[in-house]
XYZ file of C-alpha atoms in Angstrom:
345
model
C -7.341 -30.225 -16.892
C -5.683 -26.802 -16.538
C -5.454 -24.569 -19.145
C -2.425 -23.928 -21.220
C -2.444 -20.328 -19.356
C -2.321 -21.849 -16.108
C 0.543 -24.018 -17.193
C 2.426 -21.333 -18.541
C 1.742 -19.069 -15.551
C 2.925 -21.989 -13.341
C 5.971 -22.432 -15.280
C 6.922 -18.741 -15.290
C 6.620 -18.514 -11.433
C 8.792 -21.820 -10.982
C 11.149 -20.689 -13.260
C 11.708 -17.343 -12.088
C 11.986 -18.375 -8.623
C 14.845 -20.948 -9.553
C 12.927 -23.862 -7.762
C 13.546 -27.212 -8.770
C 11.257 -28.403 -11.497
C 8.533 -31.316 -11.470
C 9.066 -33.588 -13.460
C 7.735 -33.794 -17.119
C 5.236 -35.819 -18.751
C 6.888 -38.891 -18.693
C 6.227 -38.689 -15.000
C 2.863 -37.231 -14.411
C -0.529 -38.281 -15.189
C -2.732 -36.615 -17.807
C -3.548 -33.838 -15.476
C -0.141 -33.567 -14.528
C 1.295 -30.816 -16.577
C 3.950 -28.915 -14.118
C 6.741 -26.727 -14.025
C 9.935 -27.204 -15.588
C 12.218 -25.252 -13.393
C 15.400 -25.493 -11.579
C 16.402 -24.474 -7.847
C 19.204 -23.839 -5.683
C 20.516 -26.992 -4.151
C 22.040 -24.909 -0.966
C 20.476 -26.383 2.242
C 19.686 -24.076 4.914
C 21.627 -23.900 7.920
C 18.915 -23.396 10.616
C 15.149 -22.443 10.608
C 15.803 -19.877 13.202
C 14.765 -20.493 17.202
C 11.873 -22.476 18.240
C 9.026 -20.093 18.956
C 5.952 -20.891 21.143
C 2.406 -19.873 20.932
C -0.761 -21.043 22.617
C -3.817 -22.502 21.304
C -6.841 -23.543 23.974
C -5.141 -27.189 24.294
C -1.793 -27.179 23.200
C 1.602 -24.585 23.679
C 2.609 -25.339 19.902
C 6.335 -24.935 18.895
C 6.965 -23.720 15.482
C 9.514 -21.948 13.629
C 9.084 -18.998 11.119
C 10.834 -18.004 8.050
C 10.628 -15.214 5.209
C 9.748 -11.448 5.285
C 6.871 -10.469 7.971
C 4.305 -9.628 5.476
C 4.961 -12.160 2.899
C 2.231 -14.751 1.361
C 1.545 -17.233 4.372
C 2.643 -20.699 4.008
C 2.369 -23.622 6.652
C 4.443 -26.485 6.069
C 3.234 -29.861 8.033
C 5.659 -32.762 8.681
C 4.945 -36.166 9.127
C 5.616 -39.216 11.721
C 8.271 -40.110 12.499
C 10.342 -37.139 11.094
C 11.117 -33.651 11.904
C 9.727 -30.295 10.209
C 13.446 -29.435 10.689
C 14.690 -31.735 8.047
C 11.384 -31.790 6.214
C 11.638 -28.201 5.460
C 15.334 -26.827 5.888
C 15.621 -26.504 2.039
C 11.990 -26.117 1.183
C 11.408 -22.917 3.653
C 14.284 -20.838 2.679
C 13.771 -21.313 -0.817
C 10.395 -20.137 -0.519
C 11.318 -17.073 1.916
C 13.676 -15.945 -0.883
C 10.455 -15.607 -3.344
C 8.489 -13.379 -0.680
C 6.733 -15.945 1.581
C 6.085 -16.133 4.997
C 6.748 -20.035 5.990
C 5.395 -21.115 9.613
C 6.597 -24.529 10.488
C 4.602 -25.730 13.499
C 5.660 -29.170 15.366
C 2.844 -31.539 15.467
C 0.967 -32.412 19.029
C 3.092 -34.796 20.874
C 6.510 -33.894 19.160
C 9.421 -31.689 19.719
C 8.451 -28.910 22.089
C 4.687 -28.946 21.221
C 3.132 -29.741 24.690
C -0.566 -30.077 26.054
C -1.544 -27.658 28.562
C -3.483 -29.550 30.786
C -2.846 -32.590 32.149
C -6.205 -34.220 31.841
C -6.577 -33.670 28.055
C -7.253 -36.683 25.844
C -3.709 -37.361 24.147
C -5.765 -38.033 20.743
C -3.750 -38.711 17.327
C -7.063 -38.392 15.721
C -7.201 -36.679 12.145
C -9.741 -34.453 13.211
C -7.687 -33.083 16.328
C -4.238 -32.887 13.466
C -6.894 -30.797 11.349
C -8.397 -28.105 14.199
C -4.897 -27.984 15.479
C -3.717 -26.468 11.972
C -6.856 -24.175 12.468
C -6.115 -23.178 15.825
C -2.489 -22.501 15.037
C -3.632 -19.882 12.813
C -6.195 -18.478 14.916
C -3.626 -17.746 17.710
C -0.563 -16.434 15.018
C -3.605 -14.400 13.454
C -2.886 -15.769 10.130
C -6.383 -15.269 8.162
C -5.462 -17.595 5.437
C -2.647 -19.631 4.024
C -1.272 -22.234 2.067
C -0.719 -25.545 3.286
C 1.638 -28.094 2.208
C 2.329 -31.480 3.654
C 2.913 -35.272 3.990
C 2.030 -38.151 5.854
C 0.341 -36.707 9.342
C 0.852 -33.454 8.423
C -0.368 -33.660 4.935
C -3.629 -35.371 6.172
C -4.058 -32.333 8.786
C -3.937 -29.831 5.719
C -6.650 -32.294 3.964
C -8.652 -32.051 6.922
C -8.369 -28.348 7.201
C -8.848 -27.661 3.657
C -12.057 -29.567 3.167
C -13.644 -28.382 6.288
C -12.329 -24.727 6.504
C -11.866 -24.033 2.918
C -12.138 -19.999 3.454
C -8.801 -20.248 5.381
C -6.952 -22.082 2.651
C -5.541 -20.423 0.014
C -4.316 -23.696 -1.630
C -2.947 -27.074 -0.838
C 0.055 -29.358 -1.364
C -0.813 -32.934 -0.774
C 1.812 -35.832 -0.765
C -0.266 -39.266 -1.446
C -3.357 -37.392 -2.647
C -6.636 -37.272 -0.508
C -5.411 -38.136 2.980
C -8.762 -37.851 4.754
C -9.497 -41.228 6.644
C -13.036 -43.101 5.773
C -13.586 -44.680 8.854
C -16.602 -46.386 7.956
C -14.468 -48.955 5.938
C -11.729 -48.910 8.567
C -12.214 -52.479 9.202
C -12.335 -53.619 5.412
C -8.690 -55.227 4.222
C -6.744 -53.661 1.625
C -4.713 -55.332 -1.152
C -1.755 -57.730 0.847
C 0.699 -55.779 -0.946
C -0.520 -52.242 0.624
C -1.518 -53.934 4.023
C 2.450 -55.078 4.384
C 3.499 -51.321 4.290
C 1.261 -51.020 7.085
C 2.960 -53.151 9.518
C 3.338 -50.890 12.327
C -0.285 -49.723 12.187
C -0.907 -53.434 13.451
C 1.962 -53.250 15.744
C 0.517 -50.218 17.602
C -2.599 -52.015 17.927
C -1.161 -54.313 20.568
C 0.234 -53.709 24.058
C 3.446 -54.985 22.554
C 3.580 -52.559 20.211
C 3.146 -49.901 22.884
C 5.778 -51.167 24.711
C 8.101 -51.420 21.555
C 7.232 -47.871 20.666
C 8.085 -46.477 24.313
C 11.641 -48.666 24.485
C 12.469 -48.634 21.156
C 11.590 -45.173 19.850
C 14.804 -44.583 17.351
C 15.281 -48.187 16.311
C 11.608 -48.136 15.438
C 11.983 -44.680 13.365
C 14.949 -45.971 11.441
C 12.945 -48.751 10.120
C 10.182 -46.827 8.874
C 12.617 -44.399 7.461
C 14.616 -47.075 5.493
C 11.093 -49.008 4.511
C 9.027 -46.077 3.486
C 12.135 -44.107 1.865
C 14.210 -47.040 0.488
C 16.514 -45.066 -1.877
C 16.908 -41.952 0.608
C 20.617 -41.706 2.029
C 19.967 -40.034 5.088
C 22.628 -38.859 7.065
C 23.205 -39.700 10.837
C 22.978 -36.310 11.806
C 19.701 -35.766 9.989
C 18.468 -38.874 12.094
C 19.569 -37.879 15.308
C 17.991 -34.109 14.595
C 14.910 -35.894 14.100
C 15.349 -38.299 17.321
C 15.025 -34.852 19.610
C 11.647 -35.034 18.795
C 10.353 -37.901 20.133
C 11.410 -37.593 23.819
C 8.100 -35.552 23.979
C 6.323 -36.894 27.359
C 3.079 -37.236 25.090
C 4.593 -38.520 22.038
C 3.991 -42.574 22.682
C 0.189 -41.809 23.373
C -0.652 -39.705 20.584
C 1.411 -41.854 18.199
C -0.775 -44.989 19.131
C -3.899 -43.286 19.714
C -3.180 -41.993 15.854
C -2.642 -45.381 14.642
C -5.533 -47.445 16.777
C -8.176 -44.485 15.696
C -7.848 -44.803 12.214
C -7.961 -48.603 12.100
C -11.529 -48.199 14.351
C -9.879 -49.451 17.258
C -9.990 -47.003 19.906
C -12.556 -44.264 20.391
C -11.886 -40.434 19.754
C -11.632 -37.534 21.703
C -15.541 -36.686 22.190
C -14.414 -32.813 21.307
C -14.227 -33.898 17.793
C -17.166 -35.839 17.409
C -18.837 -33.376 15.140
C -15.866 -32.903 12.892
C -15.442 -36.772 12.604
C -19.082 -37.078 11.606
C -18.355 -34.671 8.775
C -15.162 -36.330 7.708
C -17.097 -39.716 7.460
C -18.637 -37.947 4.223
C -15.425 -37.767 2.887
C -15.773 -33.972 2.077
C -14.393 -32.495 -1.439
C -11.496 -30.558 -1.339
C -12.319 -27.111 -3.041
C -9.316 -25.362 -3.253
C -6.400 -25.169 -5.817
C -4.353 -28.360 -5.231
C -1.566 -30.000 -6.341
C -0.635 -33.413 -5.153
C 2.538 -35.712 -5.336
C 3.546 -39.165 -4.922
C 7.405 -40.307 -4.782
C 8.130 -42.687 -7.478
C 10.128 -44.634 -4.548
C 7.761 -44.237 -1.603
C 8.138 -47.797 0.022
C 4.839 -47.438 1.938
C 2.216 -46.033 -0.777
C 2.831 -47.045 -4.236
C 2.967 -44.011 -6.698
C -0.538 -43.655 -9.264
C -1.534 -41.448 -11.526
C -4.043 -39.761 -9.036
C -7.204 -40.830 -11.036
C -8.358 -43.066 -7.808
C -8.832 -39.764 -5.857
C -9.490 -37.269 -8.475
C -13.156 -36.899 -7.656
C -12.242 -35.783 -3.822
C -10.927 -32.636 -5.609
C -13.509 -30.552 -6.743
C -11.506 -27.386 -7.502
C -7.909 -26.922 -9.610
C -6.120 -29.627 -9.359
C -3.011 -31.544 -10.658
C -0.873 -34.366 -10.083
C 2.855 -35.324 -10.351
C 5.026 -38.297 -9.843
C 8.095 -37.170 -8.244
C 11.253 -39.538 -8.978
C 13.649 -40.606 -6.627
C 11.404 -39.658 -3.611
C 9.632 -41.635 -0.987
C 7.625 -41.151 1.754
C 9.429 -37.852 3.117
C 9.346 -36.052 -0.048
C 9.850 -32.788 0.594
C 13.338 -33.336 2.511
C 13.987 -36.084 -0.168
C 13.110 -33.770 -3.307
C 13.057 -30.075 -1.672
C 13.190 -28.518 -5.283
C 9.788 -30.584 -6.257
C 8.039 -29.914 -3.680
C 9.121 -26.092 -3.653
C 8.014 -26.062 -7.139
C 4.424 -27.815 -6.242
C 3.999 -24.952 -3.943
C 4.573 -22.208 -6.171
C 2.407 -23.846 -8.751
C -0.478 -24.544 -6.124
C -0.096 -20.754 -5.797
C -0.761 -20.190 -9.426
C -3.826 -22.455 -10.059
C -7.141 -20.853 -10.324
């Protein structure tokens, strides 16, 4: 349980910032007492130019927004969504509050590419987490707050768990996202499994061909089913679709889902990291977890099912009118969660 002082601090920060408030007690768990604030609804016109930085494996495309010496925040997108759409309102809102936002494109998406033809096109969780740390090293960012959802949330959780000294705080949609590959072949409740239909589709050669040939149609189905209440525009969808022409997109996506179901081996370079992740390491940094009340693939909970994985200051919120792409659907609430995470001690 967070203290009254911490709650007051979070409310003061968020209110002063003008960020959209997180839901009140009626929508939150017993530990989820968060800021009650409002935010500007003005969308960002752009996140600035696409920039590039090289790591040992990748040429990573990214945007940066905010004052050069601001507190660093790394905003991580999911699949099959766009960092531009997801953070078009969040990043400028944080920049106005003095934060320096970095918005990288995942491997296999947009202009992020592999430096060498022979590198394994892995999409496994250890690779995503290691990419985040490599990005920080290349950008000379010693420490940052991480915030993400879906693949990006998993990358953030992995990096926060394995390299806590690099993370000042965490916002993770859908809670603890580090996959437990030791139980990858154990069935879940059918109501949950049905939302994971594309996991199983991608196990097959038919699914690989389907992704290759029907990238946009498949993504449109995922957008509608994972965020059933989200009224996205055709312009938003068309912008995201530009990411999926990356030549490594299909290989990375297929490997991500096959590896998480223990149906494909990982890249050997990440074996040691995956071994550590099998232990389901605790996350010790200050963390805010969020669930979208209208998430069509992962039902909202009170957070108690994964509370034991968070050993540091932690609070949880359920966000009304939000599905799986929470920062794009409810950017004010996501912004407020970042401000709250930055005040937890």
